Short mmCIF file of C-alpha atoms in Angstrom, two decimals:
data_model
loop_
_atom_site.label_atom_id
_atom_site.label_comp_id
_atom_site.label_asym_id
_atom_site.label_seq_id
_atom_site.Cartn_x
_atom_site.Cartn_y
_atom_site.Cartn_z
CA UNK A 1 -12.38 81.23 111.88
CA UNK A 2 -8.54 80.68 112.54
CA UNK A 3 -8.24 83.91 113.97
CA UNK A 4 -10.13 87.51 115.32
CA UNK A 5 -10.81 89.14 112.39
CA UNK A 6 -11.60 92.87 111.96
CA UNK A 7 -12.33 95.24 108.92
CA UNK A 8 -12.05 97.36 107.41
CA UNK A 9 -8.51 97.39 108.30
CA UNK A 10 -8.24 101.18 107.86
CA UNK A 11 -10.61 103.80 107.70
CA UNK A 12 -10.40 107.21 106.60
CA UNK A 13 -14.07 109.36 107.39
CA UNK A 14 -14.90 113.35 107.93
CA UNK A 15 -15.85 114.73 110.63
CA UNK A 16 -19.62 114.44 111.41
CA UNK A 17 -20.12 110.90 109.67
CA UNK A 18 -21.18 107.94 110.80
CA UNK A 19 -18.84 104.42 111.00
CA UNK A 20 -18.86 101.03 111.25
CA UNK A 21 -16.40 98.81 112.75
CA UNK A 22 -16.70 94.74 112.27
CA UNK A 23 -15.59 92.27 114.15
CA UNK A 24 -15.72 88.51 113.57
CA UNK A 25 -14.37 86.92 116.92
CA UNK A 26 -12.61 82.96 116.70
CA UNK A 27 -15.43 80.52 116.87
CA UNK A 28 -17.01 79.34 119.80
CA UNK A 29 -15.37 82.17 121.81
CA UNK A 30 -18.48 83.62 123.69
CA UNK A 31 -16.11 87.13 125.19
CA UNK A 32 -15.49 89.69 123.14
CA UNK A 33 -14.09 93.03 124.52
CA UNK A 34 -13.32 96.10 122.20
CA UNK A 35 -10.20 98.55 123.23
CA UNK A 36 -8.99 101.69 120.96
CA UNK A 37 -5.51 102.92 121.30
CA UNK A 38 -4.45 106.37 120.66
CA UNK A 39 -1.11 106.96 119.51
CA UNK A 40 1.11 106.37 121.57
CA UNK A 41 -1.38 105.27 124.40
CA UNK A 42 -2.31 102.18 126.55
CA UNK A 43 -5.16 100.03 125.70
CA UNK A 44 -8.44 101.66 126.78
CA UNK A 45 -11.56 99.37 127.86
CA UNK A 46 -14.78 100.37 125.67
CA UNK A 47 -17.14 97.51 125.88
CA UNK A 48 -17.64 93.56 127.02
CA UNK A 49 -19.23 91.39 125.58
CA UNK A 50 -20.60 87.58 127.09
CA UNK A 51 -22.67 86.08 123.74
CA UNK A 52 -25.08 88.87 122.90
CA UNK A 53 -25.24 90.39 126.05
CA UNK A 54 -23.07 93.53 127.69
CA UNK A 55 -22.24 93.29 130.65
CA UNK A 56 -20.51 96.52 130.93
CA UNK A 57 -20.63 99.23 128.72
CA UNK A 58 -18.73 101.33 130.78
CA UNK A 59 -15.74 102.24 128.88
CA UNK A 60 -17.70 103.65 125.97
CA UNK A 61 -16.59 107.26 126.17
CA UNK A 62 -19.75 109.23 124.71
CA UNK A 63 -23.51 108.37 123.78
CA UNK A 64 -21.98 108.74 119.98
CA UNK A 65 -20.76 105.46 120.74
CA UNK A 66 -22.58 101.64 120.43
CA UNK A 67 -22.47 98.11 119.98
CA UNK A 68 -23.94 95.19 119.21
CA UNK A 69 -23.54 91.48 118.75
CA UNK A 70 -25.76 89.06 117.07
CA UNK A 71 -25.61 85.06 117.04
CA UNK A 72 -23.25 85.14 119.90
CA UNK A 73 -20.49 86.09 116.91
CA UNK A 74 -20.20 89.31 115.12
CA UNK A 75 -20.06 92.58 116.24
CA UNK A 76 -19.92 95.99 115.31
CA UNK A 77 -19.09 99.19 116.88
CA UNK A 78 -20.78 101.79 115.54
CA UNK A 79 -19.25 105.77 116.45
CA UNK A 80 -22.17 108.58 115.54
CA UNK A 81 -21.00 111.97 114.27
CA UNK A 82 -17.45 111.00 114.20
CA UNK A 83 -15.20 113.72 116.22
CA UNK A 84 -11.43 113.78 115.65
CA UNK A 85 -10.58 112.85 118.88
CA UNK A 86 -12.34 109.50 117.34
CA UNK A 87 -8.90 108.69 115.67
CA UNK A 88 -7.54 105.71 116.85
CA UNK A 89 -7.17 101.74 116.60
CA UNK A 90 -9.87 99.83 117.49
CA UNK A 91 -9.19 96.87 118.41
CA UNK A 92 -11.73 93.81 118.88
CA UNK A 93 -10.31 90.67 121.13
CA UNK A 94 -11.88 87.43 122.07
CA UNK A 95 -11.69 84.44 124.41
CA UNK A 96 -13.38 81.44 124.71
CA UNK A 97 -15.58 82.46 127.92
CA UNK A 98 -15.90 85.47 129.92
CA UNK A 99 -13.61 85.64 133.30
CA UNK A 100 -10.41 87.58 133.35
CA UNK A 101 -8.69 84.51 133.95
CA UNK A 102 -8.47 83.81 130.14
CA UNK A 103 -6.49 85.97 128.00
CA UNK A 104 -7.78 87.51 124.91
CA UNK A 105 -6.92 86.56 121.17
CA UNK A 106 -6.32 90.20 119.16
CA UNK A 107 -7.79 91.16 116.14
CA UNK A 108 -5.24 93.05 113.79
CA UNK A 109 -7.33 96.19 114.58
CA UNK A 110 -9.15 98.63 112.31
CA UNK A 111 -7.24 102.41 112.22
CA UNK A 112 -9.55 104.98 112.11
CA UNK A 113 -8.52 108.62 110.94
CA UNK A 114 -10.98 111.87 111.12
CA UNK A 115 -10.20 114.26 108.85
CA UNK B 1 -10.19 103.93 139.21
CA UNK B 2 -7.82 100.56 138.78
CA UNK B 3 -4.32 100.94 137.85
CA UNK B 4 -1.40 99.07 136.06
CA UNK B 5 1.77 101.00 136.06
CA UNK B 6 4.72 100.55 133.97
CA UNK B 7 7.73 102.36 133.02
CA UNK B 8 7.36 103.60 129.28
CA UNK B 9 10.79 103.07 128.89
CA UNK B 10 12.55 102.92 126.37
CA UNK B 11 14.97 99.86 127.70
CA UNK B 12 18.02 99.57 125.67
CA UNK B 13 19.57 96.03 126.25
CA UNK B 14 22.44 94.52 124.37
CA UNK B 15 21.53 91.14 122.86
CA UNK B 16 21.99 88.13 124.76
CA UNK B 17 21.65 89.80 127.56
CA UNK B 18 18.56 89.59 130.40
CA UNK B 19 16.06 91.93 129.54
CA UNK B 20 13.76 92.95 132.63
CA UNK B 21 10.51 94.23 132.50
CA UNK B 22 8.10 95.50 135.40
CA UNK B 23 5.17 96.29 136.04
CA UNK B 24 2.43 96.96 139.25
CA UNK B 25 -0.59 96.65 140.19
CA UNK B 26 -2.93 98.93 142.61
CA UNK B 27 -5.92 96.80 142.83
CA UNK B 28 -5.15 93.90 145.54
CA UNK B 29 -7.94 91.66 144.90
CA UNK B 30 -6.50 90.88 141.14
CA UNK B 31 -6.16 87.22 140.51
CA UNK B 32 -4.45 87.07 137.08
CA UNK B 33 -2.07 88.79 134.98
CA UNK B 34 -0.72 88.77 131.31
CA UNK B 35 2.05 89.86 129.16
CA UNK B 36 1.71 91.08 125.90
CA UNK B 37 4.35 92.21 123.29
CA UNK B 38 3.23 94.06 120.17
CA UNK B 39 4.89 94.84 117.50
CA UNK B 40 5.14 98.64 115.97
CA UNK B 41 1.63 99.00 114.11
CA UNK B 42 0.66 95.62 115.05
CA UNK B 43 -2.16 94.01 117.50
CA UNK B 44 -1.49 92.82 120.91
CA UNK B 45 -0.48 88.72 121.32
CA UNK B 46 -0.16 86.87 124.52
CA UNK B 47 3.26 85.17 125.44
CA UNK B 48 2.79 84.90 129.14
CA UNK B 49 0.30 84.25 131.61
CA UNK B 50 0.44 83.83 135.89
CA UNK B 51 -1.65 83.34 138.52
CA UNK B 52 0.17 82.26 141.65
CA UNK B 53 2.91 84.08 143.53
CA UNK B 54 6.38 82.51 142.32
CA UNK B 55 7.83 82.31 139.23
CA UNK B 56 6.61 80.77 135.73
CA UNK B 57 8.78 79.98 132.75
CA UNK B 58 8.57 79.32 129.40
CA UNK B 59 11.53 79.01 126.91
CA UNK B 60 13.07 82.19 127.11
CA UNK B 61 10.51 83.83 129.13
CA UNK B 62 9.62 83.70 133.14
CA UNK B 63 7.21 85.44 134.43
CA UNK B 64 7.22 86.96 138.72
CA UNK B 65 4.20 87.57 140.24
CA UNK B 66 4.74 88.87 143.85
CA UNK B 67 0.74 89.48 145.10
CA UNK B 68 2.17 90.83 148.62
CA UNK B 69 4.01 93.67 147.06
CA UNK B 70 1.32 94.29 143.72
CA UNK B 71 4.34 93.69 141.41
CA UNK B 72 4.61 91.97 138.22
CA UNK B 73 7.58 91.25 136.01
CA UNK B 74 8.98 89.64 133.08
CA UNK B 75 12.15 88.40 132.20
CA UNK B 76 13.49 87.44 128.77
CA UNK B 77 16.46 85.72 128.56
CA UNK B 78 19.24 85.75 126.11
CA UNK B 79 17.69 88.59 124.31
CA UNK B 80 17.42 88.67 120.10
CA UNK B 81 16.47 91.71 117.96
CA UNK B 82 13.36 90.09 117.38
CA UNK B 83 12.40 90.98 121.04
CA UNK B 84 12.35 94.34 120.60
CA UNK B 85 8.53 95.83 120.73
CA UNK B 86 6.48 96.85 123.31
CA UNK B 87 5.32 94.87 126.49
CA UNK B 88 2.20 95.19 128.13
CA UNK B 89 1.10 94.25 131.47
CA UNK B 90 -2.42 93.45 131.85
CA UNK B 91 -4.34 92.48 135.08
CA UNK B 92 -7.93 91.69 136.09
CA UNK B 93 -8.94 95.05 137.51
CA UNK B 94 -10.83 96.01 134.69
CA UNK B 95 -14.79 96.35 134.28
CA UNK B 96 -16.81 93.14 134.58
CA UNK B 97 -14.15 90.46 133.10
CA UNK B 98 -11.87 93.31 131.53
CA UNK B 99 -8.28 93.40 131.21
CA UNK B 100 -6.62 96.24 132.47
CA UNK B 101 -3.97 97.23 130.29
CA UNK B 102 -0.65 99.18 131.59
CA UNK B 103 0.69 102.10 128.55
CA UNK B 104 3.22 99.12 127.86
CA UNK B 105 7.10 99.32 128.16
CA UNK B 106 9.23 99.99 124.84
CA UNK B 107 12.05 97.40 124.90
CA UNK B 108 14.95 97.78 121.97
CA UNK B 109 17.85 94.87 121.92
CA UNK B 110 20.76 96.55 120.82
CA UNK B 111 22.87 93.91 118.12
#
């Protein structure tokens, strides 16, 4: 696609439930990194990805939290038993190969709220 | 644990004016750094880029990158309204092929 493309662009959940979060990166990128960013707050490293593979998972702040990516495109992040320290944006970026010395494309984000 | 510091600001400048931005760096063997602005409830987008110590310009925008003293900075010349957003520095000291992000700088141009 023309761009990084997330959704759902909001989400509202409770407490305790299970989400979702999609992200479509721009073709023939084979990086994609997701951040979240509290209110307020810097970008915070969650997870890497070079085609299916993750290289480092290390930002992913609990075992409630996991991705995947299939077909060396989509991914989702998926956050178990959703705690409201959970609220954030999520944010899902891409570049054409893996290497810091290639900066990312954003995706518009998806804003998650527990309530 | 890799750092990128910069001042949260807010920096008022009046428009036209040089706005100045900075930002450093505590992990030495970083190679490349980035500057992003983003708008109030919007996503990150890259305007600058550097690798080598000097400067780097484009249109209204240069870019320092002094590796010697870990320090970073952007300049924006002849500053509009439209500037006004946040700035973040980003370096390569994250995990694996991470960026590390700095909390970002809150620039306002002043009509």
């Amino acid at each position: 696609g023309a761009g990084v493309s997330q959704s759902p662009s909001n989400k509202v959940t409770e407490k305790g439930k299970d989400v979702e979060l999609r992200c479509d990166p721009i073709s023939g990128h084979t990086a994609l990194y997701w951040y979240r960013q509290s209110l307020g707050q810097g970008l915070e490293f969650l997870i890497y990805f070079q085609g299916n593979s993750a290289p480092d998972k290390s930002g992913l702040p609990s075992d409630r939290f996991s991705a995947e990516r299939t077909g060396g495109s989509v991914s989702t992040l998926t956050i178990q038993r959703t705690q409201q320290e959970d609220s954030a944006v999520y944010l899902c970026a891409s570049s054409w190969r893996g290497g810091s010395n290639y900066g990312y494309t954003f995706g518009s984000g998806t804003r998650l709220t527990v309530v | 644990q890799k750092e990128v510091e910069q001042n949260s600001g807010p920096l008022s400048v009046p428009e036209g004016a040089i706005a100045s931005l900075n930002c450093t760096y505590s992990d030495r063997g970083s190679q490349s750094f980035f500057w992003y602005r983003q708008y109030s409830g919007k996503s990150p987008e890259l305007i600058m880029s550097i690798y080598s110590n000097g400067d780097k310009e484009d249109g209204r925008f240069t870019a320092q990158l002094n590796k010697a003293s870990q320090y970073v900075s952007l300049l924006i010349r002849d500053s509009q309204p439209s500037d006004s957003a946040t700035y973040l520095c980003a370096d390569t000291g994250g995990g694996a092929d991470g960026l590390t992000f700095g909390k970002g700088t809150h620039l306002i141009i002043q009509p």
